């Protein structure tokens, strides 16, 4: 029996997950909390791992891998992997951020990923991320979250830029510094952060801090059948992946599989880091799962050869005001099911076999599936799919949930889609 997800509960659940996850670090901690409630045990990469089958997960910074080997039969059991990413475009705090200009105190920021910069203007912004603090046993990472509206990137009045509505030009160095106080001399950001994480300023040795919009996620539209929220790209897939894994571990697949969820940080900046999709993270964990089950390198390569990866990222619903930007024969609607993504240039990893695996999962979950291709004359975005396919050699499919306003500080998707999305992924992890 396919696991069915309640539409309202999943829409509410997605909003709660997004609001609990202003940074990739928080997205992983929130996922970890939910997994632990279902009996997943946290492992450290520095430790030897238990040899018994079970439910496990680990964190590497803003990335997470969780797996269940309960339905494996031997060390060469192949993997079913659902992948997504935890990071979203935003503004990140520079290492020496304190500025004073024209009687205002501001913070220097860098642009992370490719945001719609205009969407960050005139919003009440909080601060979140990770701080490296000197502790008694060395450097310890601490999560920080400030939900007070301490920051704002103020737009220039229309009277002082009459052309603003003809195409807003924003210089990333000059125009994006959020203001956070009044004063002729710079503030002390390090001291502020130290207070926020309960440390002495001299013990704040480094940070990965970013801004987030404070408007809560919510259902919108005449019939409340839409969701407006920040970071849907790609917390919507991260959330659906967690929900799917939690359902799949209680739904035995027809054959032996190791069920895996991987949530990568750094997709929006190209995945090339110690914990991005280009890193050792997934291959190292999968090999160690094989070795913990008594296997060797040969078992690992045999397991990979039989594995299937589903890489999820948000997709473009057809925009009613810009319908000509979309391929006319592949119109994508919200609340009409997950989207299979295909690109002949390999920006998506989907091939015919991967497509078939995902179509079978949607069929098993009794949810409709849509098929997306970009207009042939427009460049296509990409995801963690091609990288993961290259590093594992596994059959891979890229898919997503339809959204508008991708990379805006506030995106939108359908309120009926999260349940269908989780249903399809649960079926993928536990194929009948
Ligand atoms: Zn994305």
Coordinates of C-alpha atoms and ligand atoms in Angstrom, one line a residue:
X1 CA 0.0 0.0 0.0
X2 CA 1.4 3.4 -0.9
X3 CA 1.8 5.7 2.1
X4 CA -0.6 8.6 1.7
X5 CA 0.2 12.0 3.1
X6 CA -2.5 14.4 4.3
X7 CA -2.6 17.5 2.1
X8 CA -3.3 20.0 4.9
X9 CA -0.8 18.5 7.3
X10 CA 2.0 18.5 4.7
X11 CA 1.3 22.1 3.7
X12 CA 1.4 23.2 7.4
X13 CA 4.4 20.9 8.0
X14 CA 6.3 22.5 5.1
X15 CA 5.7 26.0 6.5
X16 CA 6.8 24.9 10.0
X17 CA 10.0 23.3 8.6
X18 CA 10.9 26.4 6.5
X19 CA 10.3 28.7 9.5
X20 CA 12.5 26.5 11.7
X21 CA 15.3 26.6 9.1
X22 CA 16.6 30.1 8.4
X23 CA 20.1 28.7 7.5
X24 CA 21.4 25.3 6.1
X25 CA 22.7 24.5 9.6
X26 CA 19.2 24.9 11.1
X27 CA 17.7 23.0 8.2
X28 CA 19.9 20.0 9.1
X29 CA 19.3 20.3 12.9
X30 CA 15.6 20.4 12.3
X31 CA 15.7 17.4 10.0
X32 CA 17.9 15.6 12.6
X33 CA 15.4 16.3 15.4
X34 CA 12.6 14.7 13.3
X35 CA 14.8 11.7 12.4
X36 CA 15.8 11.1 16.0
X37 CA 12.2 11.0 17.0
X38 CA 11.8 8.0 14.6
X39 CA 14.8 6.2 16.1
X40 CA 17.6 7.4 13.8
X41 CA 20.9 7.4 15.7
X42 CA 23.5 10.1 15.1
X43 CA 26.9 8.9 14.1
X44 CA 30.1 10.9 13.9
X45 CA 32.4 10.6 10.9
X46 CA 35.4 10.4 13.3
X47 CA 34.0 7.3 15.0
X48 CA 33.9 3.6 14.1
X49 CA 30.4 2.8 13.1
X50 CA 28.1 0.1 14.4
X51 CA 28.0 -3.1 12.3
X52 CA 24.3 -3.8 12.9
X53 CA 21.6 -2.8 10.5
X54 CA 19.5 0.2 11.6
X55 CA 18.6 3.8 11.2
X56 CA 21.5 6.3 11.2
X57 CA 22.3 9.8 10.2
X58 CA 25.3 12.2 10.3
X59 CA 25.9 15.9 9.8
X60 CA 28.7 17.6 8.0
X61 CA 28.1 21.3 8.6
X62 CA 25.0 22.3 6.7
X63 CA 24.7 18.9 5.0
X64 CA 23.0 15.7 6.3
X65 CA 23.0 12.1 5.3
X66 CA 20.4 9.7 6.8
X67 CA 19.9 6.1 5.9
X68 CA 18.1 2.9 6.9
X69 CA 19.7 -0.5 6.3
X70 CA 16.8 -2.3 7.8
X71 CA 15.7 -3.7 4.5
X72 CA 19.2 -4.7 3.2
X73 CA 20.1 -8.3 2.7
X74 CA 23.8 -8.3 2.2
X75 CA 26.7 -5.9 2.0
X76 CA 26.2 -5.3 -1.7
X77 CA 22.6 -4.2 -1.3
X78 CA 22.0 -1.2 -3.6
X79 CA 20.9 2.2 -2.5
X80 CA 17.8 4.2 -3.2
X81 CA 18.9 7.8 -2.6
X82 CA 16.8 10.9 -2.4
X83 CA 18.9 14.1 -2.7
X84 CA 18.2 17.8 -2.2
X85 CA 19.9 20.9 -0.9
X86 CA 19.6 23.0 2.2
X87 CA 21.1 26.3 1.1
X88 CA 19.2 29.2 -0.5
X89 CA 20.5 32.5 -2.1
X90 CA 20.8 35.3 0.5
X91 CA 23.1 38.0 1.9
X92 CA 26.0 36.8 4.1
X93 CA 27.9 38.9 6.6
X94 CA 31.5 39.8 5.8
X95 CA 34.3 39.0 8.3
X96 CA 34.8 42.7 9.1
X97 CA 31.3 44.0 8.5
X98 CA 31.1 47.2 10.5
X99 CA 30.5 50.3 8.4
X100 CA 29.4 53.8 9.2
X101 CA 28.1 56.2 6.4
X102 CA 26.1 59.4 6.6
X103 CA 25.2 58.9 10.3
X104 CA 24.0 55.2 9.8
X105 CA 25.6 52.0 11.0
X106 CA 25.5 49.3 8.4
X107 CA 26.9 45.8 7.8
X108 CA 29.0 44.7 4.9
X109 CA 27.4 41.7 3.1
X110 CA 28.4 39.4 0.3
X111 CA 25.8 37.9 -2.1
X112 CA 25.4 34.1 -1.7
X113 CA 24.2 32.3 -4.8
X114 CA 22.0 34.0 -7.3
X115 CA 19.2 35.8 -5.5
X116 CA 16.6 38.2 -7.1
X117 CA 18.3 41.1 -5.4
X118 CA 15.3 43.4 -5.5
X119 CA 13.4 40.9 -3.4
X120 CA 15.7 41.6 -0.4
X121 CA 14.9 45.3 -0.4
X122 CA 12.8 46.9 2.4
X123 CA 12.3 43.6 4.3
X124 CA 12.7 43.1 8.0
X125 CA 15.6 40.8 8.3
X126 CA 16.9 38.6 11.0
X127 CA 20.3 36.9 11.4
X128 CA 21.2 33.2 11.6
X129 CA 23.9 30.6 11.0
X130 CA 26.8 29.2 12.8
X131 CA 29.5 30.7 14.9
X132 CA 32.9 29.1 15.8
X133 CA 33.5 29.8 19.5
X134 CA 36.6 29.0 21.5
X135 CA 35.6 26.5 24.2
X136 CA 37.4 24.7 26.9
X137 CA 38.0 21.7 24.5
X138 CA 38.9 23.7 21.4
X139 CA 36.7 25.4 18.9
X140 CA 33.0 24.6 19.1
X141 CA 30.3 25.4 16.5
X142 CA 27.2 27.1 17.9
X143 CA 24.0 27.8 16.0
X144 CA 22.8 31.4 16.2
X145 CA 19.4 32.6 15.4
X146 CA 18.1 36.2 15.9
X147 CA 14.5 36.6 14.9
X148 CA 14.3 40.3 15.8
X149 CA 14.2 42.6 12.8
X150 CA 17.7 44.0 13.3
X151 CA 18.5 44.6 9.6
X152 CA 17.0 46.3 6.6
X153 CA 18.3 47.0 3.1
X154 CA 16.6 50.3 2.4
X155 CA 15.6 51.1 -1.2
X156 CA 16.2 54.5 -2.6
X157 CA 13.1 56.6 -2.9
X158 CA 11.5 56.8 -6.4
X159 CA 12.0 60.6 -6.3
X160 CA 15.7 60.1 -6.2
X161 CA 15.7 57.5 -9.0
X162 CA 12.9 58.2 -11.5
X163 CA 14.1 55.2 -13.7
X164 CA 13.8 52.6 -10.9
X165 CA 10.7 51.1 -12.5
X166 CA 12.3 50.8 -15.9
X167 CA 14.8 48.2 -14.7
X168 CA 16.3 48.4 -11.2
X169 CA 20.1 48.5 -11.2
X170 CA 21.7 47.3 -7.9
X171 CA 25.4 47.3 -7.4
X172 CA 26.2 44.5 -5.0
X173 CA 29.0 46.4 -3.2
X174 CA 27.3 49.8 -3.0
X175 CA 23.6 49.2 -2.6
X176 CA 23.0 46.1 -0.5
X177 CA 24.5 46.9 2.9
X178 CA 21.8 46.5 5.5
X179 CA 21.5 49.2 8.0
X180 CA 21.1 48.3 11.7
X181 CA 21.7 51.4 13.7
X182 CA 22.3 55.1 14.0
X183 CA 25.7 56.5 14.7
X184 CA 28.7 58.2 13.2
X185 CA 31.1 55.4 14.1
X186 CA 30.8 51.7 13.1
X187 CA 28.9 49.3 15.5
X188 CA 30.5 46.2 17.0
X189 CA 29.1 43.2 15.2
X190 CA 31.4 40.7 16.9
X191 CA 30.2 41.9 20.3
X192 CA 26.6 41.6 19.1
X193 CA 27.2 38.0 17.9
X194 CA 29.0 37.1 21.1
X195 CA 26.0 38.2 23.2
X196 CA 23.7 36.3 20.8
X197 CA 25.6 33.0 21.4
X198 CA 26.6 33.5 25.0
X199 CA 30.3 34.0 24.4
X200 CA 33.0 36.5 25.0
X201 CA 33.7 38.7 21.9
X202 CA 37.4 37.5 22.0
X203 CA 36.2 33.9 21.8
X204 CA 34.2 34.5 18.6
X205 CA 36.8 33.2 16.1
X206 CA 34.7 32.8 13.0
X207 CA 31.2 32.7 11.6
X208 CA 29.0 31.6 8.7
X209 CA 26.2 34.1 9.3
X210 CA 23.4 35.2 6.9
X211 CA 20.2 37.2 6.8
X212 CA 16.6 35.9 6.6
X213 CA 13.3 37.5 6.0
X214 CA 11.1 37.4 9.1
X215 CA 7.7 37.2 7.4
X216 CA 6.3 33.8 8.4
X217 CA 5.5 31.2 5.8
X218 CA 1.7 30.9 5.1
X219 CA -1.0 29.7 2.8
X220 CA -2.3 32.3 0.4
X221 CA -4.7 32.7 -2.5
X222 CA -8.5 32.9 -2.6
X223 CA -8.8 29.2 -1.8
X224 CA -5.7 29.0 0.3
X225 CA -4.3 26.6 -2.1
X226 CA -0.9 28.2 -2.5
X227 CA 2.1 28.7 -0.1
X228 CA 4.2 31.8 0.1
X229 CA 7.5 31.2 1.9
X230 CA 11.2 31.9 1.8
X231 CA 13.7 29.2 0.8
X232 CA 11.2 26.8 -0.8
X233 CA 14.2 26.2 -3.2
X234 CA 15.1 23.9 -1.8
X235 CA 13.7 23.3 1.7
X236 CA 10.5 22.1 0.1
X237 CA 12.4 19.1 -1.2
X238 CA 14.4 18.7 2.0
X239 CA 11.2 18.6 3.9
X240 CA 9.5 16.2 1.5
X241 CA 12.6 14.0 1.7
X242 CA 12.6 13.8 5.5
X243 CA 8.8 13.0 5.4
X244 CA 9.4 10.4 2.7
X245 CA 12.2 8.7 4.6
X246 CA 10.2 8.6 7.8
X247 CA 7.4 6.9 5.9
X248 CA 9.6 4.6 3.9
X249 CA 11.3 3.1 6.9
X250 CA 8.0 1.7 8.0
X251 CA 7.0 0.5 4.5
X252 CA 9.1 -2.5 3.5
X253 CA 10.2 -2.3 -0.2
X254 CA 9.6 -5.3 -2.5
X255 CA 13.3 -6.0 -2.7
X256 CA 16.4 -5.3 -0.6
X257 CA 17.4 -1.6 -0.6
X258 CA 19.3 0.7 1.7
X259 CA 17.1 3.8 1.9
X260 CA 19.1 7.1 1.9
X261 CA 18.4 10.8 2.2
X262 CA 21.1 13.3 1.5
X263 CA 20.7 17.0 2.0
X264 CA 23.6 19.0 0.6
X265 CA 24.8 22.5 1.4
X266 CA 26.4 24.8 -1.2
X267 CA 24.3 23.8 -4.2
X268 CA 23.6 27.5 -4.9
X269 CA 27.4 28.2 -5.2
X270 CA 28.3 25.3 -7.3
X271 CA 28.6 22.4 -4.8
X272 CA 32.4 22.5 -4.7
X273 CA 33.2 22.4 -1.0
X274 CA 33.9 19.9 1.8
X275 CA 30.2 19.2 2.2
X276 CA 28.6 20.0 -1.2
X277 CA 27.4 17.5 -3.7
X278 CA 30.9 17.6 -5.3
X279 CA 32.5 16.5 -2.0
X280 CA 33.4 13.1 -0.6
X281 CA 30.3 13.2 1.6
X282 CA 27.9 10.8 -0.2
X283 CA 30.5 8.4 -1.6
X284 CA 32.3 8.2 1.8
X285 CA 29.1 7.5 3.7
X286 CA 27.8 4.9 1.2
X287 CA 31.1 3.1 1.2
X288 CA 31.2 3.1 5.0
X289 CA 27.6 1.7 5.1
X290 CA 28.8 -1.2 2.9
X291 CA 32.0 -1.7 5.0
X292 CA 30.0 -1.6 8.3
X293 CA 27.9 -4.4 6.9
X294 CA 31.1 -6.5 6.4
X295 CA 31.6 -5.6 2.7
X296 CA 34.7 -4.5 0.8
X297 CA 35.4 -2.2 -2.1
X298 CA 33.9 -4.8 -4.5
X299 CA 30.7 -4.9 -2.6
X300 CA 30.6 -1.1 -2.6
X301 CA 31.0 -0.9 -6.4
X302 CA 28.4 -3.6 -6.9
X303 CA 26.0 -1.7 -4.6
X304 CA 26.5 1.5 -6.6
X305 CA 26.0 -0.2 -9.9
X306 CA 22.5 -1.2 -8.8
X307 CA 21.6 2.0 -7.1
X308 CA 19.1 4.7 -8.1
X309 CA 19.3 8.4 -7.2
X310 CA 16.4 10.8 -7.2
X311 CA 17.7 14.4 -7.1
X312 CA 14.9 16.9 -6.1
X313 CA 15.0 20.6 -6.6
X314 CA 12.3 23.2 -7.2
X315 CA 11.0 23.5 -10.8
X316 CA 9.5 26.4 -12.7
X317 CA 5.7 26.5 -12.9
X318 CA 4.5 28.3 -16.0
X319 CA 4.3 32.0 -15.1
X320 CA 1.0 33.5 -16.3
X321 CA 2.5 36.9 -16.9
X322 CA 5.5 35.5 -18.7
X323 CA 4.2 32.4 -20.4
X324 CA 6.5 33.0 -23.4
X325 CA 9.5 32.3 -21.2
X326 CA 8.4 28.6 -21.0
X327 CA 8.4 25.8 -23.4
X328 CA 4.8 25.9 -24.8
X329 CA 4.4 22.1 -25.1
X330 CA 5.5 21.5 -21.6
X331 CA 3.4 23.8 -19.5
X332 CA 3.8 23.1 -15.7
X333 CA 1.0 23.7 -13.2
X334 CA 1.1 24.0 -9.4
X335 CA -1.0 21.5 -7.5
X336 CA -0.7 19.0 -10.3
X337 CA 2.0 16.7 -9.0
X338 CA 5.8 16.5 -9.1
X339 CA 7.8 17.5 -12.2
X340 CA 10.3 15.3 -14.0
X341 CA 13.1 17.5 -15.3
X342 CA 14.9 16.7 -18.6
X343 CA 17.7 18.5 -20.4
X344 CA 19.6 17.2 -23.4
X345 CA 22.7 19.1 -22.4
X346 CA 22.9 17.2 -19.0
X347 CA 22.1 20.2 -16.8
X348 CA 19.7 17.6 -15.3
X349 CA 20.9 14.0 -14.9
X350 CA 17.6 12.4 -16.0
X351 CA 17.9 9.7 -18.6
X352 CA 15.2 7.3 -19.8
X353 CA 15.9 4.7 -17.0
X354 CA 15.9 7.4 -14.3
X355 CA 12.7 8.8 -15.7
X356 CA 11.1 5.4 -15.6
X357 CA 12.1 4.9 -11.9
X358 CA 10.5 8.2 -11.0
X359 CA 7.4 7.6 -13.1
X360 CA 7.0 4.2 -11.4
X361 CA 7.3 5.9 -8.0
X362 CA 4.6 8.5 -8.9
X363 CA 2.4 5.7 -10.2
X364 CA 2.9 3.6 -7.0
X365 CA 2.0 6.7 -4.9
X366 CA -1.0 7.4 -7.1
X367 CA 0.1 11.0 -7.8
X368 CA 0.2 12.7 -11.2
X369 CA 3.6 13.5 -12.8
X370 CA 4.5 16.4 -15.1
X371 CA 7.4 16.6 -17.5
X372 CA 9.5 19.8 -17.8
X373 CA 12.0 20.9 -20.4
X374 CA 13.3 24.4 -20.7
X375 CA 12.7 26.5 -23.9
X376 CA 15.5 25.3 -26.2
X377 CA 16.7 28.9 -26.7
X378 CA 17.1 29.6 -23.0
X379 CA 19.9 28.3 -20.8
X380 CA 18.8 25.8 -18.2
X381 CA 19.5 25.8 -14.4
X382 CA 21.1 22.8 -12.7
X383 CA 21.0 20.8 -9.5
X384 CA 22.9 18.3 -7.4
X385 CA 21.8 15.5 -9.8
X386 CA 24.5 15.6 -12.4
X387 CA 27.3 15.8 -9.8
X388 CA 25.8 12.9 -7.8
X389 CA 25.4 10.8 -10.9
X390 CA 29.0 11.4 -11.9
X391 CA 30.4 10.6 -8.4
X392 CA 28.3 7.4 -7.9
X393 CA 27.7 6.1 -11.4
X394 CA 24.1 5.3 -10.3
X395 CA 21.1 5.7 -12.5
X396 CA 19.8 9.2 -11.6
X397 CA 16.7 11.3 -12.1
X398 CA 16.2 15.0 -11.6
X399 CA 12.7 16.1 -10.5
X400 CA 11.1 18.9 -8.6
X401 CA 8.0 20.6 -7.3
X402 CA 6.6 23.5 -9.3
X403 CA 7.2 27.0 -8.0
X404 CA 7.0 30.7 -9.0
X405 CA 9.5 33.4 -8.0
X406 CA 12.5 31.0 -7.7
X407 CA 15.4 32.7 -5.9
X408 CA 13.2 35.5 -4.6
X409 CA 13.5 36.2 -0.8
X410 CA 9.9 34.9 -0.8
X411 CA 8.9 32.2 -3.2
X412 CA 5.6 30.4 -3.8
X413 CA 4.4 26.9 -4.6
X414 CA 1.1 25.0 -4.5
X415 CA -0.4 23.9 -1.1
X416 CA -1.5 20.6 -2.5
X417 CA 1.9 19.7 -3.9
X418 CA 3.9 18.9 -0.6
X419 CA 1.7 15.9 0.1
X420 CA 2.1 14.5 -3.4
X421 CA 5.8 15.3 -3.4
X422 CA 6.4 13.4 -0.2
X423 CA 4.2 10.5 -1.4
X424 CA 6.2 10.1 -4.6
X425 CA 9.5 10.2 -2.7
X426 CA 8.3 7.7 -0.1
X427 CA 7.4 5.3 -3.0
X428 CA 10.7 5.9 -4.6
X429 CA 12.5 4.9 -1.4
X430 CA 10.3 1.8 -0.9
X431 CA 9.5 0.6 -4.4
X432 CA 6.8 -2.0 -4.6
Ligands
LIG1 ZN1 17.6 24.7 -5.9

